[in-house]
Coordinates of N, CA and C in Angstrom, one line a residue:
X1 N -40.8 63.7 36.7 CA -40.0 64.6 37.5 C -40.4 64.6 38.9
X2 N -39.5 65.0 39.8 CA -39.8 64.9 41.2 C -40.9 65.9 41.7
X3 N -41.4 65.6 42.8 CA -42.4 66.5 43.4 C -41.7 67.7 43.9
X4 N -42.3 68.9 43.7 CA -41.7 70.2 44.1 C -42.5 71.0 45.0
X5 N -42.0 72.1 45.4 CA -42.7 73.1 46.2 C -44.1 73.5 45.6
X6 N -44.1 73.5 44.2 CA -45.3 73.8 43.5 C -46.4 72.8 43.7
X7 N -46.1 71.5 44.1 CA -47.0 70.4 44.2 C -47.4 70.2 45.7
X8 N -46.8 70.9 46.6 CA -47.0 70.7 48.0 C -48.4 71.2 48.4
X9 N -49.3 70.3 48.9 CA -50.7 70.6 49.1 C -51.0 72.0 49.7
X10 N -50.6 72.2 50.9 CA -50.9 73.5 51.5 C -50.2 74.7 50.9
X11 N -48.9 74.5 50.6 CA -48.1 75.6 50.1 C -48.6 76.1 48.7
X12 N -49.1 75.2 47.9 CA -49.5 75.7 46.5 C -50.6 76.7 46.6
X13 N -51.4 76.7 47.7 CA -52.4 77.7 47.8 C -51.9 79.0 48.4
X14 N -50.8 79.0 49.1 CA -50.2 80.1 49.8 C -49.2 80.8 48.9
X15 N -48.5 80.1 48.0 CA -47.4 80.6 47.2 C -47.7 81.8 46.4
X16 N -48.9 81.8 45.7 CA -49.1 83.0 44.9 C -49.1 84.3 45.7
X17 N -49.8 84.3 46.8 CA -49.8 85.5 47.7 C -48.4 85.8 48.2
X18 N -47.7 84.8 48.6 CA -46.3 85.0 49.1 C -45.4 85.6 48.0
X19 N -45.5 85.1 46.8 CA -44.7 85.6 45.7 C -45.0 87.1 45.4
X20 N -46.3 87.4 45.4 CA -46.7 88.8 45.2 C -46.2 89.7 46.4
X21 N -46.3 89.2 47.6 CA -45.8 90.0 48.8 C -44.4 90.3 48.7
X22 N -43.6 89.2 48.4 CA -42.1 89.4 48.2 C -41.8 90.4 47.2
X23 N -42.4 90.3 46.0 CA -42.2 91.3 44.9 C -42.6 92.7 45.4
X24 N -43.7 92.8 46.0 CA -44.1 94.2 46.5 C -43.1 94.8 47.5
X25 N -42.7 93.9 48.5 CA -41.7 94.4 49.5 C -40.5 95.0 48.8
X26 N -40.0 94.3 47.8 CA -38.7 94.7 47.2 C -38.9 95.6 46.0
X27 N -40.2 96.0 45.7 CA -40.4 97.0 44.7 C -40.4 96.5 43.3
X28 N -40.7 95.2 43.1 CA -40.6 94.6 41.8 C -42.0 94.5 41.2
X29 N -42.1 94.5 39.8 CA -43.3 94.3 39.1 C -43.2 93.2 38.1
X30 N -44.3 92.6 37.7 CA -44.2 91.6 36.6 C -44.9 92.1 35.4
X31 N -44.3 91.9 34.2 CA -45.0 92.2 33.0 C -45.0 91.0 32.1
X32 N -46.0 90.9 31.3 CA -46.2 89.8 30.4 C -46.7 88.6 31.2
X33 N -47.1 87.6 30.5 CA -47.7 86.4 31.1 C -46.9 85.2 30.7
X34 N -46.8 84.2 31.5 CA -46.3 82.9 31.1 C -47.2 82.4 30.0
X35 N -46.7 81.9 28.9 CA -47.6 81.4 27.8 C -48.4 80.2 28.3
X36 N -49.6 80.1 27.8 CA -50.5 78.9 28.1 C -50.1 77.8 27.2
X37 N -48.9 77.2 27.4 CA -48.4 76.1 26.6 C -48.0 75.0 27.6
X38 N -48.2 73.7 27.2 CA -47.9 72.7 28.2 C -46.4 72.4 28.4
X39 N -45.6 72.7 27.3 CA -44.2 72.5 27.5 C -43.4 73.5 26.7
X40 N -42.3 74.0 27.4 CA -41.4 74.9 26.7 C -40.1 75.0 27.5
X41 N -39.1 75.6 26.8 CA -37.8 75.9 27.4 C -37.9 77.4 27.8
X42 N -37.6 77.7 29.0 CA -37.7 79.1 29.5 C -36.3 79.6 29.7
X43 N -35.9 80.6 29.0 CA -34.6 81.2 29.2 C -34.7 82.1 30.4
X44 N -33.7 82.0 31.3 CA -33.7 82.9 32.5 C -32.4 83.8 32.3
X45 N -32.6 85.0 31.8 CA -31.5 85.9 31.5 C -31.8 87.3 31.8
X46 N -30.8 88.2 32.1 CA -29.4 87.8 32.3 C -29.2 87.2 33.7
X47 N -28.3 86.3 33.8 CA -28.0 85.6 35.0 C -26.7 86.1 35.5
X48 N -26.7 87.1 36.4 CA -25.5 87.8 36.9 C -25.3 87.7 38.4
X49 N -26.3 87.2 39.1 CA -26.3 87.4 40.6 C -27.1 86.2 41.2
X50 N -26.8 86.0 42.5 CA -27.6 85.0 43.3 C -29.0 85.5 43.5
X51 N -29.2 86.8 43.4 CA -30.5 87.4 43.6 C -31.5 87.0 42.4
X52 N -31.0 86.5 41.3 CA -31.8 86.1 40.2 C -32.8 85.0 40.6
X53 N -32.3 84.1 41.4 CA -33.1 82.9 41.8 C -34.3 83.3 42.7
X54 N -34.1 84.0 43.8 CA -35.3 84.3 44.6 C -36.3 85.2 43.9
X55 N -35.8 86.2 43.1 CA -36.7 87.0 42.3 C -37.5 86.2 41.3
X56 N -36.8 85.3 40.6 CA -37.4 84.5 39.6 C -38.4 83.5 40.2
X57 N -38.1 83.0 41.4 CA -39.1 82.1 42.0 C -40.3 82.9 42.5
X58 N -40.1 84.1 43.0 CA -41.2 84.9 43.4 C -42.2 85.2 42.3
X59 N -41.6 85.4 41.1 CA -42.4 85.7 39.9 C -43.2 84.4 39.5
X60 N -42.5 83.3 39.6 CA -43.2 82.0 39.3 C -44.3 81.7 40.3
X61 N -44.0 82.0 41.6 CA -45.1 81.8 42.6 C -46.3 82.7 42.3
X62 N -46.0 84.0 42.1 CA -47.1 84.9 41.9 C -47.9 84.6 40.7
X63 N -47.3 84.1 39.7 CA -48.1 83.7 38.4 C -48.5 82.2 38.4
X64 N -48.3 81.5 39.5 CA -48.7 80.1 39.6 C -48.2 79.3 38.5
X65 N -46.9 79.5 38.2 CA -46.2 78.7 37.1 C -45.2 77.8 37.6
X66 N -45.5 76.5 37.5 CA -44.6 75.5 38.0 C -43.4 75.4 37.0
X67 N -42.2 75.6 37.5 CA -41.0 75.7 36.7 C -39.9 74.8 37.4
X68 N -39.3 74.0 36.6 CA -38.1 73.3 37.0 C -36.9 74.2 36.5
X69 N -35.8 74.0 37.1 CA -34.6 74.8 36.7 C -33.4 74.0 36.7
X70 N -32.4 74.3 35.8 CA -31.1 73.6 35.8 C -30.1 74.4 36.6
X71 N -29.4 73.7 37.4 CA -28.4 74.4 38.2 C -27.1 73.6 38.4
X72 N -26.0 74.2 38.8 CA -24.8 73.6 39.0 C -24.9 72.5 40.0
X73 N -24.3 71.3 39.7 CA -24.4 70.1 40.6 C -24.0 70.3 42.0
X74 N -23.2 71.3 42.3 CA -22.7 71.5 43.7 C -23.9 72.0 44.6
X75 N -24.9 72.6 43.9 CA -26.1 73.1 44.7 C -26.9 71.9 45.2
X76 N -26.6 70.7 44.7 CA -27.4 69.6 45.1 C -26.6 68.6 46.0
X77 N -25.5 69.1 46.5 CA -24.7 68.2 47.4 C -25.1 68.5 48.9
X78 N -25.0 67.4 49.7 CA -25.2 67.5 51.1 C -26.7 67.9 51.4
X79 N -26.9 68.6 52.5 CA -28.3 68.9 52.9 C -29.0 69.8 52.0
X80 N -28.3 70.5 51.1 CA -29.0 71.4 50.1 C -29.6 70.6 49.0
X81 N -29.2 69.4 48.8 CA -29.7 68.5 47.7 C -31.2 68.4 47.7
X82 N -31.8 67.8 48.8 CA -33.2 67.6 48.8 C -34.0 69.0 48.7
X83 N -33.5 70.0 49.3 CA -34.1 71.3 49.2 C -34.1 71.9 47.8
X84 N -32.9 71.8 47.1 CA -32.8 72.2 45.8 C -33.7 71.5 44.8
X85 N -33.8 70.2 45.0 CA -34.7 69.4 44.2 C -36.2 69.7 44.5
X86 N -36.5 70.0 45.7 CA -37.9 70.3 46.1 C -38.3 71.7 45.5
X87 N -37.3 72.6 45.3 CA -37.5 73.9 44.7 C -37.6 73.8 43.2
X88 N -37.4 72.6 42.7 CA -37.5 72.4 41.2 C -36.2 72.2 40.5
X89 N -35.1 72.0 41.2 CA -33.8 72.0 40.6 C -33.5 70.6 39.9
X90 N -32.8 70.8 38.8 CA -32.2 69.6 38.1 C -30.7 69.8 38.1
X91 N -29.9 68.9 38.7 CA -28.5 69.1 38.7 C -27.8 68.9 37.4
X92 N -26.8 69.8 37.1 CA -26.0 69.7 35.9 C -24.6 69.8 36.3
X93 N -23.8 68.7 35.8 CA -22.3 68.7 36.1 C -21.7 69.3 34.9
X94 N -21.3 70.6 35.0 CA -20.7 71.3 33.8 C -19.3 70.8 33.5
X95 N -18.6 70.1 34.4 CA -17.3 69.6 34.2 C -17.2 68.4 33.2
X96 N -18.3 67.7 33.1 CA -18.4 66.5 32.2 C -19.1 66.8 30.9
X97 N -18.5 66.3 29.9 CA -19.1 66.4 28.5 C -20.1 65.2 28.5
X98 N -21.4 65.4 28.8 CA -22.3 64.4 28.8 C -23.4 64.7 27.8
X99 N -24.3 63.8 27.7 CA -25.4 63.9 26.7 C -26.6 64.6 27.3
X100 N -26.4 65.8 27.9 CA -27.4 66.5 28.6 C -28.5 66.9 27.7
X101 N -28.2 67.4 26.5 CA -29.2 67.8 25.5 C -30.1 66.6 25.2
X102 N -29.5 65.4 24.9 CA -30.3 64.3 24.6 C -31.1 63.8 25.8
X103 N -30.6 63.9 27.0 CA -31.3 63.5 28.1 C -32.5 64.4 28.4
X104 N -32.4 65.7 28.2 CA -33.5 66.6 28.4 C -34.5 66.5 27.3
X105 N -34.1 66.2 26.0 CA -35.1 65.9 25.0 C -35.9 64.7 25.3
X106 N -35.3 63.7 25.9 CA -36.0 62.5 26.3 C -37.0 62.8 27.5
X107 N -36.5 63.6 28.4 CA -37.4 64.0 29.6 C -38.6 64.8 29.1
X108 N -38.4 65.7 28.2 CA -39.5 66.5 27.6 C -40.5 65.5 26.9
X109 N -39.9 64.5 26.2 CA -40.8 63.6 25.5 C -41.6 62.7 26.4
X110 N -41.2 62.5 27.7 CA -41.8 61.7 28.6 C -42.9 62.4 29.4
X111 N -43.0 63.7 29.3 CA -44.0 64.5 30.1 C -44.9 65.3 29.2
X112 N -46.2 65.3 29.7 CA -47.2 66.1 28.9 C -47.1 67.6 29.3
X113 N -46.6 67.9 30.5 CA -46.5 69.3 30.9 C -45.1 69.4 31.5
X114 N -44.3 70.4 31.0 CA -43.0 70.6 31.6 C -42.4 71.9 31.2
X115 N -42.0 72.7 32.1 CA -41.3 74.0 31.8 C -40.0 73.9 32.6
X116 N -38.9 74.1 31.8 CA -37.6 74.1 32.4 C -36.9 75.4 32.1
X117 N -36.5 76.1 33.2 CA -35.7 77.4 33.1 C -34.2 77.0 33.0
X118 N -33.6 77.7 32.0 CA -32.2 77.4 31.8 C -31.5 78.8 31.6
X119 N -30.5 79.1 32.4 CA -29.7 80.3 32.2 C -28.7 80.1 31.0
X120 N -28.9 80.9 30.0 CA -28.1 80.6 28.8 C -26.6 80.9 29.0
X121 N -26.3 81.7 30.0 CA -24.8 82.0 30.2 C -24.2 80.8 30.9
X122 N -24.9 80.0 31.6 CA -24.4 78.8 32.3 C -23.7 79.1 33.6
X123 N -23.6 80.4 33.9 CA -22.9 80.9 35.1 C -23.3 82.3 35.4
X124 N -23.0 82.8 36.6 CA -23.2 84.2 36.9 C -22.1 85.1 36.4
X125 N -21.0 84.5 36.1 CA -19.8 85.3 35.7 C -20.0 85.8 34.2
X126 N -19.2 86.8 33.9 CA -19.2 87.3 32.5 C -18.7 86.2 31.5
X127 N -19.5 86.0 30.4 CA -19.1 85.1 29.4 C -19.1 85.8 28.1
X128 N -18.3 85.4 27.2 CA -18.2 86.0 25.8 C -19.4 85.5 24.9
X129 N -19.7 84.2 25.2 CA -20.7 83.6 24.4 C -21.7 82.7 25.2
X130 N -22.9 82.8 24.9 CA -23.9 82.0 25.6 C -23.7 80.5 25.3
X131 N -24.1 79.6 26.2 CA -24.1 78.2 25.9 C -25.3 78.0 25.0
X132 N -25.3 76.9 24.2 CA -26.3 76.7 23.2 C -27.2 75.5 23.6
X133 N -27.0 74.9 24.7 CA -27.8 73.7 25.1 C -29.3 74.0 25.2
X134 N -29.7 75.1 25.7 CA -31.1 75.5 25.7 C -31.7 75.4 24.3
X135 N -31.0 75.9 23.4 CA -31.5 76.0 22.0 C -31.6 74.6 21.4
X136 N -30.6 73.8 21.6 CA -30.7 72.4 21.0 C -31.7 71.5 21.8
X137 N -31.9 71.8 23.1 CA -33.0 71.1 23.8 C -34.4 71.4 23.2
X138 N -34.6 72.7 22.9 CA -35.9 73.2 22.3 C -36.0 72.6 20.9
X139 N -35.0 72.7 20.1 CA -35.0 72.3 18.8 C -35.2 70.8 18.7
X140 N -34.5 70.0 19.5 CA -34.7 68.5 19.5 C -36.0 68.1 20.0
X141 N -36.6 68.9 20.9 CA -37.9 68.5 21.5 C -39.1 69.1 20.6
X142 N -38.7 69.9 19.6 CA -39.7 70.7 18.8 C -40.6 71.5 19.7
X143 N -39.9 72.3 20.6 CA -40.6 73.1 21.5 C -40.2 74.6 21.4
X144 N -41.0 75.5 21.8 CA -40.6 76.9 21.8 C -39.7 77.3 22.9
X145 N -39.1 78.4 22.7 CA -38.2 79.0 23.8 C -38.9 80.2 24.2
X146 N -39.2 80.4 25.5 CA -39.8 81.6 26.0 C -38.7 82.4 26.6
X147 N -38.8 83.7 26.3 CA -37.7 84.6 26.7 C -38.1 85.3 28.0
X148 N -37.7 84.6 29.1 CA -37.9 85.2 30.4 C -36.8 86.1 30.9
X149 N -37.1 87.0 31.7 CA -36.0 88.0 32.1 C -36.3 88.6 33.5
X150 N -35.2 89.1 34.0 CA -35.2 89.8 35.3 C -34.4 91.0 35.1
X151 N -35.1 92.2 35.0 CA -34.4 93.4 34.6 C -34.3 94.3 35.9
X152 N -33.1 94.3 36.5 CA -32.8 95.0 37.7 C -32.8 96.5 37.4
X153 N -32.6 97.0 36.2 CA -32.6 98.4 35.9 C -34.0 99.0 36.1
X154 N -35.1 98.2 35.8 CA -36.4 98.7 35.9 C -37.2 98.0 37.0
X155 N -36.5 97.0 37.7 CA -37.2 96.2 38.7 C -38.4 95.6 38.1
X156 N -38.2 94.9 37.0 CA -39.3 94.3 36.3 C -38.9 92.9 35.8
X157 N -39.8 92.0 35.9 CA -39.4 90.6 35.5 C -40.7 90.0 34.8
X158 N -40.4 89.0 34.0 CA -41.5 88.4 33.3 C -41.1 87.6 32.1
X159 N -42.1 87.5 31.2 CA -41.8 86.8 29.9 C -42.0 87.7 28.7
X160 N -41.1 87.5 27.8 CA -41.3 88.3 26.5 C -41.9 87.3 25.5
X161 N -41.4 87.4 24.3 CA -42.0 86.6 23.3 C -41.7 85.1 23.4
X162 N -42.6 84.4 22.6 CA -42.4 82.9 22.5 C -41.6 82.8 21.1
X163 N -40.5 82.1 21.2 CA -39.6 82.0 20.0 C -39.5 80.5 19.6
X164 N -39.8 80.3 18.3 CA -39.6 78.9 17.8 C -38.3 78.8 17.0
X165 N -37.4 77.9 17.5 CA -36.1 77.8 16.8 C -36.3 77.2 15.4
X166 N -35.6 77.8 14.5 CA -35.7 77.4 13.1 C -34.6 76.4 12.6
X167 N -33.6 76.2 13.5 CA -32.4 75.4 13.1 C -31.3 76.2 12.6
X168 N -31.5 77.5 12.2 CA -30.4 78.4 11.9 C -30.0 79.1 13.1
X169 N -29.0 78.4 13.8 CA -28.7 78.9 15.2 C -28.1 80.3 15.2
X170 N -27.3 80.6 14.2 CA -26.7 82.0 14.2 C -27.8 83.1 14.1
X171 N -28.7 82.9 13.2 CA -29.8 83.9 13.0 C -30.7 83.9 14.2
X172 N -31.0 82.7 14.7 CA -31.9 82.6 15.9 C -31.3 83.2 17.1
X173 N -30.0 82.9 17.4 CA -29.3 83.5 18.6 C -29.2 85.0 18.5
X174 N -29.0 85.5 17.3 CA -28.9 87.0 17.1 C -30.3 87.6 17.5
X175 N -31.4 87.0 17.1 CA -32.7 87.5 17.4 C -32.9 87.5 19.0
X176 N -32.6 86.3 19.5 CA -32.7 86.1 21.0 C -31.9 87.1 21.8
X177 N -30.6 87.3 21.4 CA -29.7 88.2 22.1 C -30.2 89.6 21.9
X178 N -30.8 90.0 20.8 CA -31.3 91.3 20.6 C -32.4 91.7 21.6
X179 N -33.2 90.7 21.9 CA -34.3 90.9 22.9 C -33.7 91.3 24.2
X180 N -32.6 90.7 24.6 CA -32.0 91.0 25.9 C -31.1 92.2 26.0
X181 N -30.9 92.8 24.9 CA -30.0 94.0 24.8 C -30.3 95.1 25.8
X182 N -31.6 95.5 26.0 CA -31.9 96.6 26.9 C -32.1 96.1 28.4
X183 N -32.0 94.8 28.6 CA -32.3 94.3 29.9 C -31.0 94.3 30.8
X184 N -31.1 94.8 32.0 CA -30.0 95.0 32.9 C -30.0 94.0 34.0
X185 N -28.9 93.2 34.2 CA -28.7 92.3 35.3 C -28.4 93.0 36.5
X186 N -28.4 92.3 37.7 CA -28.0 92.9 38.9 C -26.5 93.4 38.9
X187 N -25.7 92.6 38.2 CA -24.3 93.0 38.0 C -24.1 93.2 36.5
X188 N -24.3 94.4 36.0 CA -24.2 94.6 34.5 C -22.8 94.3 34.0
X189 N -21.8 94.4 34.8 CA -20.4 94.1 34.3 C -20.3 92.6 34.0
X190 N -21.2 91.8 34.4 CA -21.1 90.3 34.1 C -22.0 90.0 32.9
X191 N -22.6 90.9 32.3 CA -23.4 90.6 31.1 C -22.6 90.5 29.8

């Protein structure tokens, strides 16, 4: 994977304090810890606003957790491209039916340490059903899914439980969705 802000020599020593400062200024707190695991899929939910990204990054900075994230390919066009990649972005073209799951399983297999955040909704808009790519990436890579969240109702973000997919997607998704039931996005109408 590409070099990111988390690898930048001088910044990596400043980022934890910067993340804590940003969270304090905006009144946010972190609960739970990132698990001490070398590889996992991190759900970032609910994803209802552009504010999810800076709050999520501040949490990662404060906890010194290097995280890559999947984002819409248009975020990587033009001058934003190098910046988005430097911030840990992996472009995804949602218009194309491609082998994204297989590609990500291969990427996880090629790295000893890798955490990738994926918004299960696939968009900030309201969706009736979550995308299942994150689930199949974890299942195919034999990795856990960490339930990360940003709760605007309590101004609290962090990690919940570590979930190991069983292959029974309906039962597993019901358990995962139940975890997120009390969590409020910036725009609850989009949940």
